[in-house]
Amino acid sequence: MIFSIVYVIMLNKITGRMLQDMKSHGCTLDCFGCCKLNVYVENNEIVKIEGDKNHPYTKGIMCEKGRNHLKRLSDKDRLYSPMKKENGKWTNISFEEAIDIIANKLKYYKEKYSSNSVMHYSESGSGSILKGIEDIFFNFYGGITKADGGTCWSAGTKAQKYDFGYNKSHFIDDVLNAKNIILWSKNPANSHIHLFHRIKKAKEKGAKIIVIDPIITDTANSADIHIRLIHLQMLLLLWQ
């Protein structure tokens, strides 16, 4: 979305006039949902954000985070610059100062303890092609310490390789061809609304939805069968 907004502002400056109600396609940040958003700009201010109903994947559906983009943009507590904590208080600093602080710290630890004293942990942010910049940066920095595994996609990747031998899966629309769908401790009604939309369509086509989860979730309430097991029972079922 940032790129689209910048494009609109630049165009306004070039033409010397304000574009009324200009619609611009946005891109989502730090999310695998890839929702296509339409951003309406008036007098260099975003006045409305909505999902693009013509998009073949997202169909104009937005999650709660997407629906609150506009509110977040105008929030009085929104951060516009880096902050530094000194003597228990936070103060605004420039991006240049923030980069200098980080660079000096990295330089200090590399010279005093070697680059291996720095640990790079990557389990957040966008999973897009830009994610590779982290590895490129630390390759130039020198040998570093990296965590093996993690609490986010590393666990899912490990499970995929253990169950199927390779970390690959079907395209999301293939769920429409399923006769039985098992959701194990998964709640796409809240965590993956675009997948859940297709699961509901698969159910309309006759697929049976089975949820294995100790918690009664929105997904579990929509299932044909909800199996509630405590964690030890789930482990025993897994090893059958």
mmCIF file of C-alpha atoms in Angstrom:
data_model
loop_
_atom_site.group_PDB
_atom_site.id
_atom_site.type_symbol
_atom_site.label_atom_id
_atom_site.label_comp_id
_atom_site.label_asym_id
_atom_site.label_seq_id
_atom_site.Cartn_x
_atom_site.Cartn_y
_atom_site.Cartn_z
ATOM 1 C CA MET A 1 0.000 0.000 0.000
ATOM 2 C CA ILE A 2 2.910 2.379 0.693
ATOM 3 C CA PHE A 3 4.045 2.264 -2.926
ATOM 4 C CA SER A 4 0.616 3.228 -4.222
ATOM 5 C CA ILE A 5 0.277 6.117 -1.807
ATOM 6 C CA VAL A 6 3.712 7.467 -2.735
ATOM 7 C CA TYR A 7 2.825 7.160 -6.415
ATOM 8 C CA VAL A 8 -0.353 9.197 -5.936
ATOM 9 C CA ILE A 9 1.429 11.925 -3.959
ATOM 10 C CA MET A 10 4.199 12.165 -6.572
ATOM 11 C CA LEU A 11 1.645 12.390 -9.365
ATOM 12 C CA ASN A 12 -0.149 15.196 -7.558
ATOM 13 C CA LYS A 13 3.098 17.166 -7.226
ATOM 14 C CA ILE A 14 4.004 16.637 -10.881
ATOM 15 C CA THR A 15 0.609 17.721 -12.217
ATOM 16 C CA GLY A 16 0.241 20.548 -9.707
ATOM 17 C CA ARG A 17 -3.304 19.557 -8.798
ATOM 18 C CA MET A 18 -5.091 17.340 -6.339
ATOM 19 C CA LEU A 19 -6.716 14.212 -7.720
ATOM 20 C CA GLN A 20 -10.171 13.714 -6.304
ATOM 21 C CA ASP A 21 -11.249 10.231 -5.237
ATOM 22 C CA MET A 22 -8.398 8.505 -7.059
ATOM 23 C CA LYS A 23 -8.457 4.746 -6.670
ATOM 24 C CA SER A 24 -5.126 3.012 -6.274
ATOM 25 C CA HIS A 25 -4.321 -0.654 -5.779
ATOM 26 C CA GLY A 26 -2.457 -1.354 -2.572
ATOM 27 C CA CYS A 27 -0.272 -4.175 -1.321
ATOM 28 C CA THR A 28 -0.453 -5.740 2.124
ATOM 29 C CA LEU A 29 2.431 -5.691 4.576
ATOM 30 C CA ASP A 30 3.770 -8.607 6.620
ATOM 31 C CA CYS A 31 0.953 -10.948 5.590
ATOM 32 C CA PHE A 32 0.615 -14.077 3.489
ATOM 33 C CA GLY A 33 -3.025 -13.265 2.715
ATOM 34 C CA CYS A 34 -2.033 -11.135 -0.291
ATOM 35 C CA CYS A 35 -5.345 -9.252 -0.135
ATOM 36 C CA LYS A 36 -5.801 -6.792 -2.960
ATOM 37 C CA LEU A 37 -6.980 -3.460 -1.601
ATOM 38 C CA ASN A 38 -8.393 -0.414 -3.308
ATOM 39 C CA VAL A 39 -7.230 2.827 -1.724
ATOM 40 C CA TYR A 40 -9.151 6.047 -2.318
ATOM 41 C CA VAL A 41 -7.153 9.270 -2.015
ATOM 42 C CA GLU A 42 -8.477 12.805 -1.838
ATOM 43 C CA ASN A 43 -6.276 15.874 -1.300
ATOM 44 C CA ASN A 44 -3.339 13.611 -0.492
ATOM 45 C CA GLU A 45 -5.332 11.961 2.287
ATOM 46 C CA ILE A 46 -6.581 8.386 2.303
ATOM 47 C CA VAL A 47 -10.341 8.553 2.727
ATOM 48 C CA LYS A 48 -11.381 4.933 2.177
ATOM 49 C CA ILE A 49 -9.901 1.436 1.906
ATOM 50 C CA GLU A 50 -11.831 -1.538 0.607
ATOM 51 C CA GLY A 51 -11.178 -5.000 -0.800
ATOM 52 C CA ASP A 52 -11.106 -5.474 -4.571
ATOM 53 C CA LYS A 53 -14.134 -7.623 -5.414
ATOM 54 C CA ASN A 54 -12.704 -8.424 -8.848
ATOM 55 C CA HIS A 55 -9.656 -10.184 -7.447
ATOM 56 C CA PRO A 56 -9.918 -13.924 -8.241
ATOM 57 C CA TYR A 57 -8.400 -14.993 -4.928
ATOM 58 C CA THR A 58 -9.514 -12.586 -2.213
ATOM 59 C CA LYS A 59 -12.885 -11.574 -3.758
ATOM 60 C CA GLY A 60 -12.884 -8.272 -1.868
ATOM 61 C CA ILE A 61 -12.925 -9.973 1.533
ATOM 62 C CA MET A 62 -10.841 -8.214 4.180
ATOM 63 C CA CYS A 63 -9.838 -9.357 7.643
ATOM 64 C CA GLU A 64 -10.225 -7.210 10.758
ATOM 65 C CA LYS A 65 -6.682 -5.910 10.341
ATOM 66 C CA GLY A 66 -7.409 -4.758 6.793
ATOM 67 C CA ARG A 67 -10.693 -3.143 7.773
ATOM 68 C CA ASN A 68 -8.878 -1.124 10.437
ATOM 69 C CA HIS A 69 -6.086 0.184 8.199
ATOM 70 C CA LEU A 70 -7.690 3.618 7.923
ATOM 71 C CA LYS A 71 -8.213 3.894 11.676
ATOM 72 C CA ARG A 72 -4.613 2.867 12.294
ATOM 73 C CA LEU A 73 -3.264 5.420 9.802
ATOM 74 C CA SER A 74 -4.921 8.294 11.660
ATOM 75 C CA ASP A 75 -4.390 6.978 15.192
ATOM 76 C CA LYS A 76 -2.904 9.577 17.543
ATOM 77 C CA ASP A 77 -0.458 6.994 18.943
ATOM 78 C CA ARG A 78 0.859 5.892 15.552
ATOM 79 C CA LEU A 79 4.663 5.875 15.362
ATOM 80 C CA TYR A 80 6.257 8.001 12.656
ATOM 81 C CA SER A 81 9.889 7.597 13.674
ATOM 82 C CA PRO A 82 12.159 5.217 15.606
ATOM 83 C CA MET A 83 12.201 5.571 19.381
ATOM 84 C CA LYS A 84 14.990 5.189 21.914
ATOM 85 C CA LYS A 85 14.592 4.364 25.585
ATOM 86 C CA GLU A 86 16.822 6.224 28.020
ATOM 87 C CA ASN A 87 16.411 6.437 31.788
ATOM 88 C CA GLY A 88 13.077 4.659 31.528
ATOM 89 C CA LYS A 89 11.629 7.113 28.992
ATOM 90 C CA TRP A 90 11.042 6.805 25.250
ATOM 91 C CA THR A 91 12.113 9.609 22.931
ATOM 92 C CA ASN A 92 11.815 10.034 19.163
ATOM 93 C CA ILE A 93 15.013 9.797 17.135
ATOM 94 C CA SER A 94 15.738 10.048 13.422
ATOM 95 C CA PHE A 95 16.145 7.043 11.154
ATOM 96 C CA GLU A 96 19.763 8.102 10.600
ATOM 97 C CA GLU A 97 20.460 8.000 14.342
ATOM 98 C CA ALA A 98 18.719 4.632 14.706
ATOM 99 C CA ILE A 99 20.782 3.132 11.867
ATOM 100 C CA ASP A 100 23.981 4.559 13.384
ATOM 101 C CA ILE A 101 23.182 3.003 16.770
ATOM 102 C CA ILE A 102 22.552 -0.427 15.237
ATOM 103 C CA ALA A 103 25.608 -0.210 12.956
ATOM 104 C CA ASN A 104 27.901 0.808 15.816
ATOM 105 C CA LYS A 105 26.598 -2.024 18.000
ATOM 106 C CA LEU A 106 27.160 -4.583 15.232
ATOM 107 C CA LYS A 107 30.649 -3.223 14.625
ATOM 108 C CA TYR A 108 31.476 -3.280 18.347
ATOM 109 C CA TYR A 109 30.411 -6.895 18.932
ATOM 110 C CA LYS A 110 32.118 -8.112 15.759
ATOM 111 C CA GLU A 111 35.437 -6.497 16.691
ATOM 112 C CA LYS A 112 35.318 -7.500 20.357
ATOM 113 C CA TYR A 113 33.724 -10.967 20.248
ATOM 114 C CA SER A 114 33.655 -11.925 16.504
ATOM 115 C CA SER A 115 30.633 -11.894 14.228
ATOM 116 C CA ASN A 116 29.517 -15.280 15.617
ATOM 117 C CA SER A 117 28.531 -13.507 18.831
ATOM 118 C CA VAL A 118 25.590 -11.997 16.932
ATOM 119 C CA MET A 119 22.477 -14.153 16.616
ATOM 120 C CA HIS A 120 20.094 -13.604 13.729
ATOM 121 C CA TYR A 121 16.551 -14.794 14.483
ATOM 122 C CA SER A 122 14.082 -14.464 11.638
ATOM 123 C CA GLU A 123 10.490 -15.433 12.414
ATOM 124 C CA SER A 124 8.529 -12.280 11.668
ATOM 125 C CA GLY A 125 7.744 -9.736 9.003
ATOM 126 C CA SER A 126 6.899 -10.289 5.377
ATOM 127 C CA GLY A 127 7.736 -13.660 3.864
ATOM 128 C CA SER A 128 8.113 -12.115 0.431
ATOM 129 C CA ILE A 129 11.195 -12.034 -1.784
ATOM 130 C CA LEU A 130 12.521 -9.109 0.295
ATOM 131 C CA LYS A 131 12.965 -11.519 3.202
ATOM 132 C CA GLY A 132 16.163 -12.729 1.551
ATOM 133 C CA ILE A 133 17.793 -9.344 2.143
ATOM 134 C CA GLU A 134 18.399 -10.372 5.762
ATOM 135 C CA ASP A 135 20.589 -13.317 4.740
ATOM 136 C CA ILE A 136 22.433 -11.231 2.141
ATOM 137 C CA PHE A 137 23.193 -8.567 4.765
ATOM 138 C CA PHE A 138 24.541 -11.027 7.333
ATOM 139 C CA ASN A 139 26.550 -12.881 4.677
ATOM 140 C CA PHE A 140 28.436 -9.639 4.081
ATOM 141 C CA TYR A 141 28.657 -9.021 7.827
ATOM 142 C CA GLY A 142 30.366 -12.382 8.410
ATOM 143 C CA GLY A 143 29.573 -15.728 9.981
ATOM 144 C CA ILE A 144 26.784 -15.396 12.530
ATOM 145 C CA THR A 145 24.728 -17.583 14.832
ATOM 146 C CA LYS A 146 21.269 -18.629 13.653
ATOM 147 C CA ALA A 147 18.497 -20.411 15.514
ATOM 148 C CA ASP A 148 17.501 -23.905 14.426
ATOM 149 C CA GLY A 149 13.724 -24.039 14.346
ATOM 150 C CA GLY A 150 11.229 -21.583 15.762
ATOM 151 C CA THR A 151 7.708 -21.031 16.993
ATOM 152 C CA CYS A 152 6.196 -19.918 13.683
ATOM 153 C CA TRP A 153 6.636 -21.337 10.171
ATOM 154 C CA SER A 154 9.681 -23.426 11.175
ATOM 155 C CA ALA A 155 7.384 -25.758 13.122
ATOM 156 C CA GLY A 156 5.037 -26.052 10.146
ATOM 157 C CA THR A 157 7.915 -26.668 7.739
ATOM 158 C CA LYS A 158 9.282 -29.424 9.989
ATOM 159 C CA ALA A 159 5.859 -31.081 10.184
ATOM 160 C CA GLN A 160 5.421 -30.932 6.400
ATOM 161 C CA LYS A 161 8.784 -32.613 5.823
ATOM 162 C CA TYR A 162 8.094 -35.233 8.494
ATOM 163 C CA ASP A 163 4.638 -36.124 7.164
ATOM 164 C CA PHE A 164 5.164 -35.812 3.413
ATOM 165 C CA GLY A 165 8.926 -35.769 2.900
ATOM 166 C CA TYR A 166 8.994 -32.298 1.367
ATOM 167 C CA ASN A 167 7.842 -28.812 2.272
ATOM 168 C CA LYS A 168 5.322 -28.364 -0.513
ATOM 169 C CA SER A 169 1.550 -28.257 -0.613
ATOM 170 C CA HIS A 170 -1.303 -28.038 -3.069
ATOM 171 C CA PHE A 171 -2.623 -24.779 -4.434
ATOM 172 C CA ILE A 172 -5.340 -23.445 -2.161
ATOM 173 C CA ASP A 173 -8.142 -23.973 -4.712
ATOM 174 C CA ASP A 174 -7.447 -27.724 -4.715
ATOM 175 C CA VAL A 175 -9.364 -27.918 -1.441
ATOM 176 C CA LEU A 176 -12.515 -27.636 -3.577
ATOM 177 C CA ASN A 177 -11.768 -31.134 -4.918
ATOM 178 C CA ALA A 178 -11.463 -32.727 -1.474
ATOM 179 C CA LYS A 179 -13.974 -35.255 -0.160
ATOM 180 C CA ASN A 180 -12.721 -35.054 3.414
ATOM 181 C CA ILE A 181 -10.940 -32.114 5.051
ATOM 182 C CA ILE A 182 -9.199 -32.567 8.416
ATOM 183 C CA LEU A 183 -8.266 -29.412 10.324
ATOM 184 C CA TRP A 184 -5.944 -30.266 13.199
ATOM 185 C CA SER A 185 -5.750 -27.463 15.779
ATOM 186 C CA LYS A 186 -6.402 -25.038 12.958
ATOM 187 C CA ASN A 187 -8.943 -22.228 12.998
ATOM 188 C CA PRO A 188 -9.004 -20.693 9.494
ATOM 189 C CA ALA A 189 -12.330 -18.986 10.240
ATOM 190 C CA ASN A 190 -10.229 -16.501 12.196
ATOM 191 C CA SER A 191 -6.657 -17.049 10.993
ATOM 192 C CA HIS A 192 -7.082 -17.615 7.227
ATOM 193 C CA ILE A 193 -10.402 -16.266 5.998
ATOM 194 C CA HIS A 194 -9.665 -16.926 2.317
ATOM 195 C CA LEU A 195 -8.966 -20.603 2.985
ATOM 196 C CA PHE A 196 -12.083 -20.843 5.145
ATOM 197 C CA HIS A 197 -14.175 -19.398 2.311
ATOM 198 C CA ARG A 198 -13.012 -22.282 0.096
ATOM 199 C CA ILE A 199 -13.565 -24.840 2.849
ATOM 200 C CA LYS A 200 -17.186 -23.709 3.098
ATOM 201 C CA LYS A 201 -17.554 -24.049 -0.667
ATOM 202 C CA ALA A 202 -16.048 -27.545 -0.508
ATOM 203 C CA LYS A 203 -18.582 -28.432 2.185
ATOM 204 C CA GLU A 204 -21.383 -27.207 -0.070
ATOM 205 C CA LYS A 205 -20.058 -29.620 -2.713
ATOM 206 C CA GLY A 206 -20.305 -32.513 -0.262
ATOM 207 C CA ALA A 207 -16.941 -32.564 1.511
ATOM 208 C CA LYS A 208 -16.920 -33.631 5.161
ATOM 209 C CA ILE A 209 -15.175 -31.226 7.519
ATOM 210 C CA ILE A 210 -13.457 -32.803 10.535
ATOM 211 C CA VAL A 211 -11.883 -30.584 13.193
ATOM 212 C CA ILE A 212 -9.530 -31.977 15.841
ATOM 213 C CA ASP A 213 -9.161 -29.296 18.483
ATOM 214 C CA PRO A 214 -9.686 -29.124 22.264
ATOM 215 C CA ILE A 215 -11.032 -25.597 21.818
ATOM 216 C CA ILE A 216 -14.500 -24.788 20.480
ATOM 217 C CA THR A 217 -13.681 -22.373 17.657
ATOM 218 C CA ASP A 218 -15.716 -20.795 14.873
ATOM 219 C CA THR A 219 -14.227 -23.385 12.526
ATOM 220 C CA ALA A 220 -15.163 -26.221 14.879
ATOM 221 C CA ASN A 221 -18.736 -24.943 15.081
ATOM 222 C CA SER A 222 -19.029 -25.160 11.291
ATOM 223 C CA ALA A 223 -17.570 -28.682 11.056
ATOM 224 C CA ASP A 224 -19.443 -31.915 10.438
ATOM 225 C CA ILE A 225 -17.391 -33.600 13.148
ATOM 226 C CA HIS A 226 -15.550 -31.906 16.011
ATOM 227 C CA ILE A 227 -13.214 -34.157 17.986
ATOM 228 C CA ARG A 228 -12.130 -32.594 21.271
ATOM 229 C CA LEU A 229 -8.969 -34.185 22.627
ATOM 230 C CA ILE A 230 -6.595 -33.033 25.313
ATOM 231 C CA HIS A 231 -2.989 -32.637 24.240
ATOM 232 C CA LEU A 232 -1.782 -36.086 25.365
ATOM 233 C CA GLN A 233 -4.666 -37.739 23.535
ATOM 234 C CA MET A 234 -3.802 -35.728 20.415
ATOM 235 C CA LEU A 235 -0.218 -36.958 20.647
ATOM 236 C CA LEU A 236 -1.367 -40.580 20.914
ATOM 237 C CA LEU A 237 -3.648 -40.129 17.903
ATOM 238 C CA LEU A 238 -0.782 -38.601 15.952
ATOM 239 C CA TRP A 239 1.362 -41.689 16.490
ATOM 240 C CA GLN A 240 -1.305 -44.197 15.449
#
